[in-house]
Coordinates of C-alpha atoms and ligand atoms in Angstrom, one line a residue:
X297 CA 0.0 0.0 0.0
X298 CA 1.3 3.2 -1.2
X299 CA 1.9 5.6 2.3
X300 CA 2.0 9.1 1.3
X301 CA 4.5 11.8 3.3
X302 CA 1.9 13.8 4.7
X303 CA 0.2 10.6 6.4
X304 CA 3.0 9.9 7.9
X305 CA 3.8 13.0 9.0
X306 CA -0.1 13.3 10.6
X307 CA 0.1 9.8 12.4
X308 CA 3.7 10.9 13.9
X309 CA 2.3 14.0 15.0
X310 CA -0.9 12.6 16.4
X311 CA 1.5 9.8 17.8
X312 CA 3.7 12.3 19.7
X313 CA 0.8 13.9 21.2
X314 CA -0.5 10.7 22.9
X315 CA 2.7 9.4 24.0
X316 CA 2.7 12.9 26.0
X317 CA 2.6 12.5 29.5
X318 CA -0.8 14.5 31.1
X319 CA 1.7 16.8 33.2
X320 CA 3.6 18.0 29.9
X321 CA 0.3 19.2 27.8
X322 CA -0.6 21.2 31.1
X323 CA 2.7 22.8 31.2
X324 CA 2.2 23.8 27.7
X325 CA -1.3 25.2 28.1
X326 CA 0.2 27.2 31.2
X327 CA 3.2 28.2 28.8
X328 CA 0.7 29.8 26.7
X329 CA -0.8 31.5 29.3
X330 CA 1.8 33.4 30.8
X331 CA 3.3 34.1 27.4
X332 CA -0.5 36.0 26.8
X333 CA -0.4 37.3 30.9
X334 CA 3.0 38.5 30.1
X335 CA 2.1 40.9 27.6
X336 CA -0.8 42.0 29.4
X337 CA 1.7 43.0 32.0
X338 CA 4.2 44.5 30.1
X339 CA 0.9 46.9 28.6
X340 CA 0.0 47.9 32.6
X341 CA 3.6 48.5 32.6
X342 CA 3.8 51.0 29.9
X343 CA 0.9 52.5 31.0
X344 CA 1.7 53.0 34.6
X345 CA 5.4 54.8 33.1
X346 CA 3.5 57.2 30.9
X347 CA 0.9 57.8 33.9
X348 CA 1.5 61.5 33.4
X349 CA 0.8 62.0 29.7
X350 CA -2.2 59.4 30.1
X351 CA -3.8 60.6 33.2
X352 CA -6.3 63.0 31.8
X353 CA -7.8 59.5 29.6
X354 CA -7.3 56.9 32.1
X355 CA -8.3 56.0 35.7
X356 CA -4.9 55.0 36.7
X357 CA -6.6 53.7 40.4
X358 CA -8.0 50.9 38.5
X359 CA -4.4 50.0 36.7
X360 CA -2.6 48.9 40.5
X361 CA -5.7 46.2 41.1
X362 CA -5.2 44.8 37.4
X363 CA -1.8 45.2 37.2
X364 CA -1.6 42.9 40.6
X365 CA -4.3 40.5 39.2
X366 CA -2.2 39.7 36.2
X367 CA 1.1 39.4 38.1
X368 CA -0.3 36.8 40.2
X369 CA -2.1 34.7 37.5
X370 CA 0.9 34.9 35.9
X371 CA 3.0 33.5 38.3
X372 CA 0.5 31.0 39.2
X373 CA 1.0 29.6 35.4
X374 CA 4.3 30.4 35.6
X375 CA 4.6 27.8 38.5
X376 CA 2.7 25.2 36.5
X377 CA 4.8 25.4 33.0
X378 CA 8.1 24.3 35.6
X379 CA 7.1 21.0 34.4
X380 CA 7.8 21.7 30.7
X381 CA 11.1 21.1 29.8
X382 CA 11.8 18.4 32.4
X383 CA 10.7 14.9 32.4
X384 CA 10.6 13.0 36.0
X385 CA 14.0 11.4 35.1
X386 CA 15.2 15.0 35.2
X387 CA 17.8 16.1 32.4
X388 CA 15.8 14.9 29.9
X389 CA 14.0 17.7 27.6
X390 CA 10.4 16.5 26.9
X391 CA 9.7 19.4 23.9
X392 CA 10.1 18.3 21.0
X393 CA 10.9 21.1 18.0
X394 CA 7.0 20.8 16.6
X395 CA 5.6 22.1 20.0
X396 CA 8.5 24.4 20.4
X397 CA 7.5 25.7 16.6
X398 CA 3.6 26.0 18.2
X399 CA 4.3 28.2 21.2
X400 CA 7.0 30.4 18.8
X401 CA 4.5 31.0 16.1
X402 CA 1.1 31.5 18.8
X403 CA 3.5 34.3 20.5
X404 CA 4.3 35.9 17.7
X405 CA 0.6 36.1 16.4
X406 CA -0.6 37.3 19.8
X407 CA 2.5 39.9 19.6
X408 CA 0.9 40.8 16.7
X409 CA -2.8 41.4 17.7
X410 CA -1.6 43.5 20.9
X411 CA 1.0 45.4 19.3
X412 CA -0.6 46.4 15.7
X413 CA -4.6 45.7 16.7
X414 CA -4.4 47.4 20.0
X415 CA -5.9 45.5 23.0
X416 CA -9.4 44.5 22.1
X417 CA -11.3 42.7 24.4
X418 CA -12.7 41.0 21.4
X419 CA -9.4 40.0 19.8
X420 CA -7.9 39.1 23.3
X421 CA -10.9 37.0 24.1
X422 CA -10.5 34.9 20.9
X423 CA -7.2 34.8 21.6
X424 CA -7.1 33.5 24.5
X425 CA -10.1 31.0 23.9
X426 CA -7.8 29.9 21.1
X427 CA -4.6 29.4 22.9
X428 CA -6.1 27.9 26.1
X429 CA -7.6 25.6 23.8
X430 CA -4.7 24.5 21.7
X431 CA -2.9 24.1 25.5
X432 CA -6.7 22.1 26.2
X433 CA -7.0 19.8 23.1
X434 CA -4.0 18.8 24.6
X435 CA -5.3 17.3 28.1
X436 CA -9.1 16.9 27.3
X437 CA -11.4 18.2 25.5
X438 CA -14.4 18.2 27.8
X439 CA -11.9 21.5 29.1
X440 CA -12.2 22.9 26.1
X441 CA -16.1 22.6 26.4
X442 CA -15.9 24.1 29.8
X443 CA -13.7 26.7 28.9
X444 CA -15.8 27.8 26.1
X445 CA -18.9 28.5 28.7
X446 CA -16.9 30.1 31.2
X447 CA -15.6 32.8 28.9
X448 CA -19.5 33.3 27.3
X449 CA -20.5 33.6 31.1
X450 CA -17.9 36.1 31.5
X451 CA -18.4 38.7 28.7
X452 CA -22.2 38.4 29.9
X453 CA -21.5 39.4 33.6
X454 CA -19.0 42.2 32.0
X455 CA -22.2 43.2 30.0
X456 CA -24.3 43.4 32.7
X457 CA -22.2 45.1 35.2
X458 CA -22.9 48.3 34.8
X459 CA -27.0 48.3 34.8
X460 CA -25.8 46.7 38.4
X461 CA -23.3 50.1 39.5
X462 CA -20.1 48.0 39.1
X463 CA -16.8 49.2 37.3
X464 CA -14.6 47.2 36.1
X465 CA -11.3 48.6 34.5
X466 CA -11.2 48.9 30.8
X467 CA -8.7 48.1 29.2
X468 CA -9.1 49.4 26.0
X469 CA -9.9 52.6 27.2
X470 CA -6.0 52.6 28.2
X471 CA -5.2 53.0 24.6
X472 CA -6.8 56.3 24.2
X473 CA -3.0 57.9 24.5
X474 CA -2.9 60.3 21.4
X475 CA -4.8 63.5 19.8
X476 CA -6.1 62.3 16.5
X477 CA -3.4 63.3 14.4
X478 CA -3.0 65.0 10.7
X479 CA -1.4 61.9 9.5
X480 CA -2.3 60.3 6.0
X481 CA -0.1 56.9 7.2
X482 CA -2.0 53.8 7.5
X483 CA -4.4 53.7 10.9
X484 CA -4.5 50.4 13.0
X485 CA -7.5 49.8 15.1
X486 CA -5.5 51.1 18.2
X487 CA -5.2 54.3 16.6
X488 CA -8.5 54.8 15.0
X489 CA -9.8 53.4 18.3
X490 CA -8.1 56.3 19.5
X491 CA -9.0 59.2 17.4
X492 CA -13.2 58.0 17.7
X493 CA -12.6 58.5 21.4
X494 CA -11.0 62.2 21.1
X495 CA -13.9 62.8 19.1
X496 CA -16.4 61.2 21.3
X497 CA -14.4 63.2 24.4
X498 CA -15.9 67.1 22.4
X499 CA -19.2 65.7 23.6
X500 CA -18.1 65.8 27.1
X501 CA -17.7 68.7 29.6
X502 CA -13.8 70.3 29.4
X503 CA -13.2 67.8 26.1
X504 CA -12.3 65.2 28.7
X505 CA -13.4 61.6 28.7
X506 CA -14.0 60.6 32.4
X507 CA -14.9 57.8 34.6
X508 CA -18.3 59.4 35.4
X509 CA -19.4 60.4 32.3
X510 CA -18.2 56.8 30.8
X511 CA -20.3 55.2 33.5
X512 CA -23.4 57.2 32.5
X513 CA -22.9 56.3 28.8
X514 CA -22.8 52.6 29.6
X515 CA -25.6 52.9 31.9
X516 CA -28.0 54.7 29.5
X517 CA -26.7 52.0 26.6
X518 CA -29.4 50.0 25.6
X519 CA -28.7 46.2 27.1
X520 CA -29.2 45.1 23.1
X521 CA -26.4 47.3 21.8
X522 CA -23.8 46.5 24.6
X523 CA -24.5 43.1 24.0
X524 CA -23.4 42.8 20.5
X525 CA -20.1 42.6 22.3
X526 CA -21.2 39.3 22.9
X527 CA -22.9 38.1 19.6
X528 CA -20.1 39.4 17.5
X529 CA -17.7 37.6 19.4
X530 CA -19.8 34.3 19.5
X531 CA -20.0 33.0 16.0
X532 CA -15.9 33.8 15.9
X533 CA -15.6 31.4 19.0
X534 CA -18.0 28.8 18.0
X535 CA -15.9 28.7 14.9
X536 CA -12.8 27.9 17.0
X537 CA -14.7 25.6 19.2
X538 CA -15.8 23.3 16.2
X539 CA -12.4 23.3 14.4
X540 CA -10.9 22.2 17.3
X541 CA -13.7 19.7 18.0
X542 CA -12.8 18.5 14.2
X543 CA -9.5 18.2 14.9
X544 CA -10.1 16.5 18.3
X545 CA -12.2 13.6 16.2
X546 CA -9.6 13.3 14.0
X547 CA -6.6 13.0 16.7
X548 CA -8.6 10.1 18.4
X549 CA -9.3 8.3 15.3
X550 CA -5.9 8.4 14.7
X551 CA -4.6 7.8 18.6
X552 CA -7.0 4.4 18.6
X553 CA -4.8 3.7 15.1
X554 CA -1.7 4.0 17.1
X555 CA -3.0 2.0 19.9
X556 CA -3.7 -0.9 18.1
X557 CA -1.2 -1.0 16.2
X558 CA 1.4 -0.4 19.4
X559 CA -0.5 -3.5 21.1
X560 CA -2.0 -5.9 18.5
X561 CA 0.6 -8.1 16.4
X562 CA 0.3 -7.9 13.0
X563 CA 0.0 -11.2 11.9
X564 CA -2.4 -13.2 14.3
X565 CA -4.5 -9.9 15.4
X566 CA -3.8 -11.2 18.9
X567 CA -2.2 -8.5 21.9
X568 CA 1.2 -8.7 21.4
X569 CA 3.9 -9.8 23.9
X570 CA 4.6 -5.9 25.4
X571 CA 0.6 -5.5 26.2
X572 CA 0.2 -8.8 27.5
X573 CA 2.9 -8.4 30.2
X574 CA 1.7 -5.2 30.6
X575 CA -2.2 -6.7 31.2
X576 CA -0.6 -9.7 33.5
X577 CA 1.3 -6.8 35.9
X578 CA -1.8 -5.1 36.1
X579 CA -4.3 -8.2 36.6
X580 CA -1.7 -9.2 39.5
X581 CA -1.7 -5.5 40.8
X582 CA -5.8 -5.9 41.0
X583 CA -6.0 -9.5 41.9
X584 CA -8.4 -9.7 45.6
X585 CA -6.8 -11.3 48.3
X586 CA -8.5 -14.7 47.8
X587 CA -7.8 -15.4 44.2
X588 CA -5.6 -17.3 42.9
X589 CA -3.8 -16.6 39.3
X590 CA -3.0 -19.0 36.7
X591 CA -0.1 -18.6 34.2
X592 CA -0.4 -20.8 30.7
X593 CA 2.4 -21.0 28.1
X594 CA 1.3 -23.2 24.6
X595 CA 4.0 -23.6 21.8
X596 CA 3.3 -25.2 18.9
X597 CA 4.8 -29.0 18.0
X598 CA 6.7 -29.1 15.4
X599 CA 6.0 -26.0 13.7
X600 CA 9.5 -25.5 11.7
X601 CA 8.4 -29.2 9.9
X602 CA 5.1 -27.2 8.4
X603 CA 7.3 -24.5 7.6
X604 CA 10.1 -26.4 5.7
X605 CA 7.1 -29.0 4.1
X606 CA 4.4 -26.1 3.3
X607 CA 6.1 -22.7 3.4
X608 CA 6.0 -19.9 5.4
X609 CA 2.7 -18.7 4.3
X610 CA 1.0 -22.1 5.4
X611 CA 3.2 -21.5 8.6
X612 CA 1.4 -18.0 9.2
X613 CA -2.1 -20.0 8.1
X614 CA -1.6 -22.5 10.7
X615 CA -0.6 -19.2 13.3
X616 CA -3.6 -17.3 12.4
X617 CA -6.3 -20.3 12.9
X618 CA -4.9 -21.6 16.0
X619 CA -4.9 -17.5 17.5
X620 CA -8.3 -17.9 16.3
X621 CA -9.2 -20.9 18.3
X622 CA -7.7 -19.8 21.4
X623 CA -9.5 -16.7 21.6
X624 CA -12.8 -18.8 21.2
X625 CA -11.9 -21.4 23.4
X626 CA -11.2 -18.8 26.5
X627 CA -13.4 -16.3 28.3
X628 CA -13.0 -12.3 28.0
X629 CA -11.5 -12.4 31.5
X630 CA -8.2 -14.3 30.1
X631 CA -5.3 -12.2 28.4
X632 CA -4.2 -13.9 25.5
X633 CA -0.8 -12.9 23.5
X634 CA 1.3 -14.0 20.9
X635 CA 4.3 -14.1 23.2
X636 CA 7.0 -15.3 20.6
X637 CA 7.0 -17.1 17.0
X638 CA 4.8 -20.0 17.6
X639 CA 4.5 -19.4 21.2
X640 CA 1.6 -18.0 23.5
X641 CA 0.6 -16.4 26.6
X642 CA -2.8 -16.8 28.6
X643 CA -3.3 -15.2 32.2
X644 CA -6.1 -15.9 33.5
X645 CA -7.3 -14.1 36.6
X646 CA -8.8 -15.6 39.5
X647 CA -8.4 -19.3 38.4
X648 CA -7.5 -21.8 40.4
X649 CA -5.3 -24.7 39.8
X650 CA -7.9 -27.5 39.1
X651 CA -9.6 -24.8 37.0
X652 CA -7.0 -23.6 34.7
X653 CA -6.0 -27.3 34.1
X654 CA -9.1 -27.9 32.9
X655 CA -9.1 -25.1 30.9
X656 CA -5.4 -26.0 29.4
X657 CA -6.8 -29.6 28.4
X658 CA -9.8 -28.4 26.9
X659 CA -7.7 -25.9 24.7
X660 CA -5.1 -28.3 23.5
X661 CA -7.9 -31.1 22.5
X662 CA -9.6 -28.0 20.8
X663 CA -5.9 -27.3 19.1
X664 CA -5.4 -31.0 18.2
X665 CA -8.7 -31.5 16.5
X666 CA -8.6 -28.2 14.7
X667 CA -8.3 -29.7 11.0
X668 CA -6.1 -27.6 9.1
X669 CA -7.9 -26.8 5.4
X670 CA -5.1 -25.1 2.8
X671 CA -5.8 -24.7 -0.8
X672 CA -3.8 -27.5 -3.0
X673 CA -2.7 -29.4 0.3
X674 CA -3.9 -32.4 2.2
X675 CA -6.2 -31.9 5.3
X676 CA -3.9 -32.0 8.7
X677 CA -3.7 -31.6 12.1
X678 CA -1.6 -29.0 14.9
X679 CA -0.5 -29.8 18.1
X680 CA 0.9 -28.1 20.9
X681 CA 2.6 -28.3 24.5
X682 CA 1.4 -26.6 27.6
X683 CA 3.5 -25.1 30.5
X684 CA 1.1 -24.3 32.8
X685 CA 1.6 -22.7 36.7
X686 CA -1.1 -21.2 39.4
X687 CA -0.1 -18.4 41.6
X688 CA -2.2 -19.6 45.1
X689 CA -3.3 -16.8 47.1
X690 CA -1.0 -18.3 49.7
X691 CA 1.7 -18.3 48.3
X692 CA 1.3 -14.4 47.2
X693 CA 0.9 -13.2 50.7
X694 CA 4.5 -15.3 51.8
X695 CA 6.4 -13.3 48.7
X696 CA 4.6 -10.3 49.3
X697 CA 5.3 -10.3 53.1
X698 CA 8.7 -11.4 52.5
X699 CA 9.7 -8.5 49.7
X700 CA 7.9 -6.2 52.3
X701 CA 10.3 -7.2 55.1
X702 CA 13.7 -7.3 52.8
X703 CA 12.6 -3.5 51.3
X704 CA 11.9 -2.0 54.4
X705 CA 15.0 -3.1 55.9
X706 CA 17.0 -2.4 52.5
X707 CA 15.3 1.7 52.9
X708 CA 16.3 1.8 56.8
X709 CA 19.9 0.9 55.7
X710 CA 20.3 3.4 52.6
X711 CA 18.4 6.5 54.3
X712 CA 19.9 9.1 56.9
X713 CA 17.6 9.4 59.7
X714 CA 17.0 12.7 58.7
X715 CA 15.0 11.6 55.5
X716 CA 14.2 8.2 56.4
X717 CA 10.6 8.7 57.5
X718 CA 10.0 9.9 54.1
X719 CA 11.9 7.3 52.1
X720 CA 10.1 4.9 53.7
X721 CA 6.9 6.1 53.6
X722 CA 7.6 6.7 49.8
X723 CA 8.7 3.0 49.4
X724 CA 5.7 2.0 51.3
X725 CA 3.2 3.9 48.9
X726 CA 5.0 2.0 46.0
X727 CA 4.7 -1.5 47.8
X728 CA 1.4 -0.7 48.3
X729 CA 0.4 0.3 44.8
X730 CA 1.8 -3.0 43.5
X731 CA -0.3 -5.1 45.8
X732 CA 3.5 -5.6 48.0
X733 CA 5.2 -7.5 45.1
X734 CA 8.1 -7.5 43.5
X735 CA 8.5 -6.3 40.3
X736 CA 10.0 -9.3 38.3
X737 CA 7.1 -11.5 39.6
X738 CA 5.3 -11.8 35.9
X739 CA 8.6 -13.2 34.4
X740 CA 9.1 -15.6 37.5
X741 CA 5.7 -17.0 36.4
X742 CA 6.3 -17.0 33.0
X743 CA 9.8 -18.8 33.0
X744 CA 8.1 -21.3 35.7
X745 CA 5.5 -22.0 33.6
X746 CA 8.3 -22.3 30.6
X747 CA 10.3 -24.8 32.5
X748 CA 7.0 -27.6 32.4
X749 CA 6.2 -26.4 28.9
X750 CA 9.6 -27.8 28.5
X751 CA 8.7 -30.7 30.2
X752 CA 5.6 -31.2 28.1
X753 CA 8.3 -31.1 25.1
X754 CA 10.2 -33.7 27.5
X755 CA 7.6 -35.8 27.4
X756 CA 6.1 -36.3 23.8
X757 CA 4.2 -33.1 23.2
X758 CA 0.6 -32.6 22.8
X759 CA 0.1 -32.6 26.5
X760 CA -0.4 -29.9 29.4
X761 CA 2.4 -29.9 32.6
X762 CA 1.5 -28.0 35.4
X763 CA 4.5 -26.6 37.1
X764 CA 2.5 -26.7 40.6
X765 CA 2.4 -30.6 39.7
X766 CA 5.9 -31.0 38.8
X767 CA 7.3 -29.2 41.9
X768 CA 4.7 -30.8 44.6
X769 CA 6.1 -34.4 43.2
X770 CA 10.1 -33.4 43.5
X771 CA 9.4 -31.6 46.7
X772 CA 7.0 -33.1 48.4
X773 CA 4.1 -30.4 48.1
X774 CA 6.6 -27.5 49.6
X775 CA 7.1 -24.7 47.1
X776 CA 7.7 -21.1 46.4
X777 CA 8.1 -18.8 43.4
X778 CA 11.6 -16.9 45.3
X779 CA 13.4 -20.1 46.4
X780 CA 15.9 -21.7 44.3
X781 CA 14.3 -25.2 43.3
Ligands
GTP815 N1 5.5 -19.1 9.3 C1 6.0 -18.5 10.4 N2 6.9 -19.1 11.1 C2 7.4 -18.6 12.2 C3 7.0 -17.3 12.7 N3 7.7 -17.0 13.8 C4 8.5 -18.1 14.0 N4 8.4 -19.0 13.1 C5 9.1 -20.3 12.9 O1 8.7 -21.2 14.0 C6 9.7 -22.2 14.0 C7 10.0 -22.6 15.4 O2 10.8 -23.7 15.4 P1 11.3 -24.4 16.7 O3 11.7 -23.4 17.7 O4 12.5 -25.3 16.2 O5 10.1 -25.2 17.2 P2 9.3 -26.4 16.7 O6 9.7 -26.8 15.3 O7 7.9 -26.1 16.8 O8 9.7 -27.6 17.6 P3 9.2 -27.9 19.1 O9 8.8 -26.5 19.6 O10 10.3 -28.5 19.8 O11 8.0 -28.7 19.0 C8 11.0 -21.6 13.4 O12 11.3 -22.3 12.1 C9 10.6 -20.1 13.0 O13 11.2 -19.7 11.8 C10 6.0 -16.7 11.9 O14 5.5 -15.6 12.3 N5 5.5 -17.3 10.8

């Protein structure tokens, strides 16, 4: 299948976002954030140096309460994009030059709107719907949702205010700075904004704009006409909102893509050795206290004799029907993965030994009486071997108690008493999360349960060993998953 450039270049992209770890999009969406709060604050800045020439348009009383508001949310988001650039292994730089290219080219198009536009409350609002929600789409997008309402809610109670006797500062009235000018140069929207106020200010008493008769003017404003601050500006977000829902739809399509294909193998559709270990640690993580876990192993007899007689693609046949049969010969419950060539895995959670063997027998007469129907060859017949070993209950609470004993004793020795309360309690936390066992439990099981699928090679084939078995016979029913047998 022909793969064109682009669609690679979409799935790495949409592959890159996913692999991101939650705490890295929220430092980016803090990142842009404070690079928007930072020009906000630069602008009080400016305004508070030029108080002098600006005092006759603006009410610089309402500047300090801003100008504090903005430094603080700024610093708060400031605090939170700390996690950016460092992963939890910490030298590591987690941006990768695509995001680095995003926050370079939303800055300078924000520079842009503040610096040429003038501040609008319009063009900030969509701006800053916009970059919160390119930050957003990157944690989730009922955020984005959230964030939408909040900002309508917002520009509504700014509406509203005044009918109520509230001021708020206004921003935009800051940029009144200049007498219009005989200039023939090219106006932005700042500057025209500008000159329409020192025209509106002859209407007023002394040619001055002031806070009072502002207030007036917004209080004799009909509630209609004040609020096409709000219907202007909502089509523009509900634009935004709906592109990034697009995109949003797109990204998970193409994360559930990645998914599969990061856990499924190829060839027998099955989950893949990586996700099946990484199903067994959890299923032992969440296994109750009275269950008992069984650990299966099949390998196929023989298979490189169908290979060299057949060929590989009768080889792959054989692989595919046989995954097939073992997904309809076990319940939902059981992880099933192709853990090597010809080789799988089953875990199957809360099963006990009589159980699971059972289960094992019934899947290797289902195996053996599969008849094998290729095109051009005669009818035949696969068998395999079965390693097979039950985790008892029992037997988890003597490792766990024992790996419990040897860590706390190992954290004691290493820590000064200084920080030991806090080591421990941190290796404690960790124990606990992983149900008190060790980490290289899954591949003790798994090479147990290799050892009798050995065995079952040992012996003929076509048969099921149970490790459990094996062990209870050579050592008289005493056995344990950390002792050297
Ligand atoms: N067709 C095909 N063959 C594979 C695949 N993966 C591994 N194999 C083959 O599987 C064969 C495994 O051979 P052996 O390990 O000798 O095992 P066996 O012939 O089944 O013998 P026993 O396990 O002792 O019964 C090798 O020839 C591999 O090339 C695959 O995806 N497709």
């Amino acid at each position: 299948m022909a793969v064109s450039i682009s669609h690679l270049g979409y799935n790495k992209i949409s592959q890159m976002i996913f692999e991101w770890q939650a705490a890295d999009r929220t430092s980016l969406m803090a990142l842009f954030i404070v690079l928007e709060v930072s020009l906000h604050w630069f602008w009080c800045l400016y305004v508070w140096w030029q108080q002098d020439a600006l005092n006759t348009y603006v009410n610089i009383h309402y500047l300090y309460p801003l100008w504090l508001g903005i430094s603080f949310v700024g610093l708060f988001f400031l605090c939170m994009v700390k996690g950016l650039f460092h992963s939890s292994n910490d030298n590591d730089i987690v941006l990768s030059r695509w995001q680095i290219a995003l926050v370079l080219v939303y800055t300078a198009y924000i520079s842009t709107v503040i610096v040429m536009i003038g501040y609008s409350s319009l063009f900030a609002g969509v701006s800053l719907v916009g970059g919160a929600m390119l930050g957003m789409m990157l944690i989730k997008r009922r955020y984005a949702w959230r964030m939408f309402w909040l900002h309508i809610i917002l520009m509504l109670l700014a509406i509203m205010s005044p009918y109520f006797g509230i001021s708020l500062p206004n921003l935009r009235q800051l940029t009144v700075i200049h007498p219009m000018l005989e200039s023939h140069n090219y106006l932005t929207y700042n500057e025209i904004m500008a000159a329409e106020n020192a025209v509106a200010a002859l209407a007023f008493e002394n040619n001055v704009l002031n806070w009072d008769s502002i207030s007036e003017l917004q209080r004799s404003s009909a509630f209609f006409w004040r609020s096409t601050h709000l219907y202007l500006a909502l089509p523009k977000a509900i634009f935004i909102v709906y592109m990034f829902r697009a995109l949003l739809l797109v990204l998970d399509d193409s994360r559930f893509e990645t998914l599969r294909h990061a856990n499924q193998d190829e060839l027998t559709q099955l989950k893949n050795r990586r996700y099946g270990l990484k199903k067994m640690k959890y299923a032992l993580a969440t296994v109750r206290e009275y269950q008992d876990l069984s650990v299966m192993l099949l390998d196929l007899d023989w298979f490189k004799q169908i290979n060299d007689n057949y060929g590989h693609d009768v080889g792959d046949q054989v692989l595919i029907e046989i995954s097939q049969t073992l997904s309809q010969s076990l319940t939902d419950e059981s992880i099933i993965s192709r853990y090597g060539g010809e080789e799988f895995l089953v875990v199957m959670p809360d099963t006990k030994h009589d159980s699971a063997m059972v289960i094992a027998e019934q899947l290797r007469l289902n195996i053996a009486e599969h008849v094998m129907k290729i095109e051009g060859l005669a009818d035949f017949n696969v068998t395999a071997s079965f390693g097979l070993y039950t985790l008892t209950h029992e037997e988890r609470d003597c490792i766990a108690q024992g790996y419990k004993t040897i860590t706390q004793q190992k954290t004691v020795a290493r820590t000064s008493p200084l920080i030991k309360p806090i080591a421990t309690q941190r290796a404690e936390s960790k124990i606990a999360s992983m149900q008190k066992l060790p980490s290289d439990i899954c591949q003790r099981l798994i090479s147990i349960a290799d050892k009798a699928l050995y065995e079952a090679k040992h012996r003929g084939r076509n048969q099921v060993v149970s490790a459990n078995e094996m062990w209870a016979e050579k050592e008289g029913g005493k056995q344990s998953l950390y002792k050297s047998r």
